[in-house]
Coordinates of C-alpha atoms in Angstrom, one line a residue:
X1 CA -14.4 -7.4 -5.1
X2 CA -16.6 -10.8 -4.7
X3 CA -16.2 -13.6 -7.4
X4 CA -14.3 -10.5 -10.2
X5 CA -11.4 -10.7 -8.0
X6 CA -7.7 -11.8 -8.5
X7 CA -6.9 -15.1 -7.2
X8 CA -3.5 -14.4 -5.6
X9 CA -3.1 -11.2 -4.0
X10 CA -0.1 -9.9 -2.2
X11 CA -0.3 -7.4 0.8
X12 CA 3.3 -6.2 1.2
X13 CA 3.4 -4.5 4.3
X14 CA 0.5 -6.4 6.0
X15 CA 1.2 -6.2 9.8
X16 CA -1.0 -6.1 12.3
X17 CA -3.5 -7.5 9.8
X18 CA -6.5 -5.3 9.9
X19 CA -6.2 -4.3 6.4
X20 CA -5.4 -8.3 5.4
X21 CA -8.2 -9.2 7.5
X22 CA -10.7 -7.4 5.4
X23 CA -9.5 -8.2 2.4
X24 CA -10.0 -11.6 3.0
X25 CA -13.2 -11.3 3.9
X26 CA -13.9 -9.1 0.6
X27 CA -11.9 -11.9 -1.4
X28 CA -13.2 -15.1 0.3
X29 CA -12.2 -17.2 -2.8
X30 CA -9.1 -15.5 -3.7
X31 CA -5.6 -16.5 -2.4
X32 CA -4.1 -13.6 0.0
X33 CA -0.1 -13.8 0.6
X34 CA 0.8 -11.3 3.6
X35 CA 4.2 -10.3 4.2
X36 CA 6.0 -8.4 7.0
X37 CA 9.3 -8.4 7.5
X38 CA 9.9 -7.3 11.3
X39 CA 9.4 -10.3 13.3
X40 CA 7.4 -8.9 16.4
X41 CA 4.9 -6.9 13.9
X42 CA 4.6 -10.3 12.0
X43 CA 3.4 -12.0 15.4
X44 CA 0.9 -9.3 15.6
X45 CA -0.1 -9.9 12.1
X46 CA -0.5 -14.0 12.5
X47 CA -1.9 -13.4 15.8
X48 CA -4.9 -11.3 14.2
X49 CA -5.2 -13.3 11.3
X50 CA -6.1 -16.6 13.8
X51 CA -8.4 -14.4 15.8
X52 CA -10.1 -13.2 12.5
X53 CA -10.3 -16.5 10.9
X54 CA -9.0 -15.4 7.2
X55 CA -8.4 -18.7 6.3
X56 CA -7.9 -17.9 2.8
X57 CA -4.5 -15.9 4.4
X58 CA -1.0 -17.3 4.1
X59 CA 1.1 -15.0 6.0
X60 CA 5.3 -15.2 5.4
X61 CA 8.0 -13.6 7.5
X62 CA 9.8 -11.8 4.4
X63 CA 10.9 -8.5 2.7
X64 CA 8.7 -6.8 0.1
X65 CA 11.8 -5.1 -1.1
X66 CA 13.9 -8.3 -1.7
X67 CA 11.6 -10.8 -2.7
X68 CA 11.6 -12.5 -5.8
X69 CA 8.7 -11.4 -7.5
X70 CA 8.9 -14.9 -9.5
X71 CA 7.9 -16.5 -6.3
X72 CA 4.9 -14.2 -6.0
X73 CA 2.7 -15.2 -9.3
X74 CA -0.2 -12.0 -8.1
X75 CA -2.5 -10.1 -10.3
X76 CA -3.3 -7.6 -7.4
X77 CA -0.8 -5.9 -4.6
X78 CA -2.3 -4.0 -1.6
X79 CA 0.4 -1.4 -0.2
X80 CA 0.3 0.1 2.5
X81 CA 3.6 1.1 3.7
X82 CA 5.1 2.8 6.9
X83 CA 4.2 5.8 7.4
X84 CA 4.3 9.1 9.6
X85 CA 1.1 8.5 10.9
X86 CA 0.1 11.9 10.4
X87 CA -3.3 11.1 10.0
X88 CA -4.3 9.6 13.1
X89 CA -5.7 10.8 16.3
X90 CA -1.6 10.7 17.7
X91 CA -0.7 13.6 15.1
X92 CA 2.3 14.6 15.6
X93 CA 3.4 18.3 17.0
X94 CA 5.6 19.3 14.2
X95 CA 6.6 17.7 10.7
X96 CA 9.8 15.9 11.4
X97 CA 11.2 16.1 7.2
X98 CA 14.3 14.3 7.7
X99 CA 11.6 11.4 8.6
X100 CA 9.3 12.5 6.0
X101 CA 12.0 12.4 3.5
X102 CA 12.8 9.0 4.5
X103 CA 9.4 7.8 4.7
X104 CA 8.8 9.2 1.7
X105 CA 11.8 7.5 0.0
X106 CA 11.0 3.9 1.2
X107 CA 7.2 4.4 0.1
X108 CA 8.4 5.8 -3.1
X109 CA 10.6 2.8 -4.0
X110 CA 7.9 0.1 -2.3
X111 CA 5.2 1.7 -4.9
X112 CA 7.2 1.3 -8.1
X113 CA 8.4 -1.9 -7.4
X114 CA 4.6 -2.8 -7.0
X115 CA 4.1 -1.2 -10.3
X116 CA 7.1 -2.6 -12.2
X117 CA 8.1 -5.7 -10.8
X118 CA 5.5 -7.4 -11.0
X119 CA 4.7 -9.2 -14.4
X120 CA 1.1 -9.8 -13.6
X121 CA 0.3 -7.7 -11.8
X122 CA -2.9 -5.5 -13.2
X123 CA -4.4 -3.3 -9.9
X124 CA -2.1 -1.7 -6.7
X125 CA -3.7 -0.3 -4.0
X126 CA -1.5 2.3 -2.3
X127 CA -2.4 3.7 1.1
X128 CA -1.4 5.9 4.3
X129 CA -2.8 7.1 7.0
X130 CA -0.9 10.6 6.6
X131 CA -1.9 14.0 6.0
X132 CA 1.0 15.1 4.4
X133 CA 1.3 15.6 0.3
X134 CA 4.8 14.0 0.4
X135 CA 3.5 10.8 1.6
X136 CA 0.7 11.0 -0.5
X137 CA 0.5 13.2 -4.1
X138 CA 4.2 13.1 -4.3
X139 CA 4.5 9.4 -4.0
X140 CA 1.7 8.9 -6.4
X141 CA 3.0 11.7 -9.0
X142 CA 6.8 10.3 -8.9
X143 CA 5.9 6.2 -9.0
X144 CA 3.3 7.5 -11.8
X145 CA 6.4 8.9 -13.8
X146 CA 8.5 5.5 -13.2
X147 CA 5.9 3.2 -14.4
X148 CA 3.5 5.4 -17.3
X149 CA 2.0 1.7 -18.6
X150 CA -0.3 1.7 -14.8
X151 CA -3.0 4.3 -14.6
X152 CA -5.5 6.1 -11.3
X153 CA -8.8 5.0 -11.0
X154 CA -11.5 6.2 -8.9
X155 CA -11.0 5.1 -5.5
X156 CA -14.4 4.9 -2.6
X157 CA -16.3 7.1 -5.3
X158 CA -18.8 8.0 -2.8
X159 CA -15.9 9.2 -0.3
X160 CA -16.3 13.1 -0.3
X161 CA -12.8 14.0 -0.1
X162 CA -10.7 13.7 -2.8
X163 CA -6.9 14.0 -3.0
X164 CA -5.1 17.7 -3.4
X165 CA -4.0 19.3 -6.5
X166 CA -0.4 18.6 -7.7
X167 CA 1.4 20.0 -10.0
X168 CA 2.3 16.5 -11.7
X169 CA -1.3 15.2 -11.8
X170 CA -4.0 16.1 -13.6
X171 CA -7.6 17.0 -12.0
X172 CA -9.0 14.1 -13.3
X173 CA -5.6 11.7 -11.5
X174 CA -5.7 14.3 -8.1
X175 CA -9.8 13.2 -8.3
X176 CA -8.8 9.8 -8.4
X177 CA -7.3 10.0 -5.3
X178 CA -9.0 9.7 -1.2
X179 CA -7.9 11.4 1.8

């Protein structure tokens, strides 16, 4: 990232702040803008950010979904949504779908917005820490299909494990992909 990178970046859903944290270590001259929209997650979030020091952080109490994207002049968004948390050491015992589904939704509808209402906006990070293709391919694939100007790029090249085959991506897009 170093000196190449945008000066105003947005992460949408940034609470608690580990993920903002980094980035504004990665992006020390760049302007980070971190929202969260539940209050008590938010304190988490600004409490992390002191205790990190990401001075280069301006964190805001607000709604990804809602805001006006003229307020928010950013070249880059990091998104990384709510999720089932699949993909952690708390794995759940079964799939829940009706969850999943809405999960899914909300990610789904977070992504394109990132993609399309954003004027300036050139690179979107989108993560999870799930497991699950509908969280994950399916978002991508669908949000792909909503907003065909943005393309994949290779993610962590060195990471060995690469996203799944899907049906709506090619190999080269599914290789684009980490899990």
């Amino acid at each position: 990232v170093g000196d190449a990178s945008p000066s105003i970046i947005l992460d949408a859903c940034a609470a608690p702040g580990n993920k903002t944290s980094h980035l504004a270590a990665l992006a020390p001259n760049a302007r980070v803008l971190a929202l969260d929209r539940d209050p008590d997650r938010f304190s988490l979030l600004e409490a992390r950010l002191r205790l990190a020091g990401a001075s280069n952080v301006e964190a805001r109490l607000d709604d990804f979904l809602t805001i006006d994207p003229r307020d928010y002049p950013v070249t880059a968004i990091l998104l990384d949504p709510s999720c089932s948390g699949s993909g952690t050491l708390d794995l759940p015992a079964r799939k829940d779908r009706d969850r999943l589904e809405r999960l899914a939704g909300f990610q789904l509808k977070a992504l394109v917005r990132a993609l399309t209402a954003f004027p300036e906006v050139t690179r979107v990070t989108y993560s999870t820490c799930s497991v699950y293709d509908e969280e994950n391919e399916n978002v991508v694939a669908d949000a792909l299909s909503q907003a065909p100007d943005f393309q994949l790029h290779v993610a962590l090249p060195s990471w060995p494990r690469r996203g799944r085959a899907h049906p709506r991506l090619t190999l080269q897009q599914s290789n684009n992909l980490v899990r």
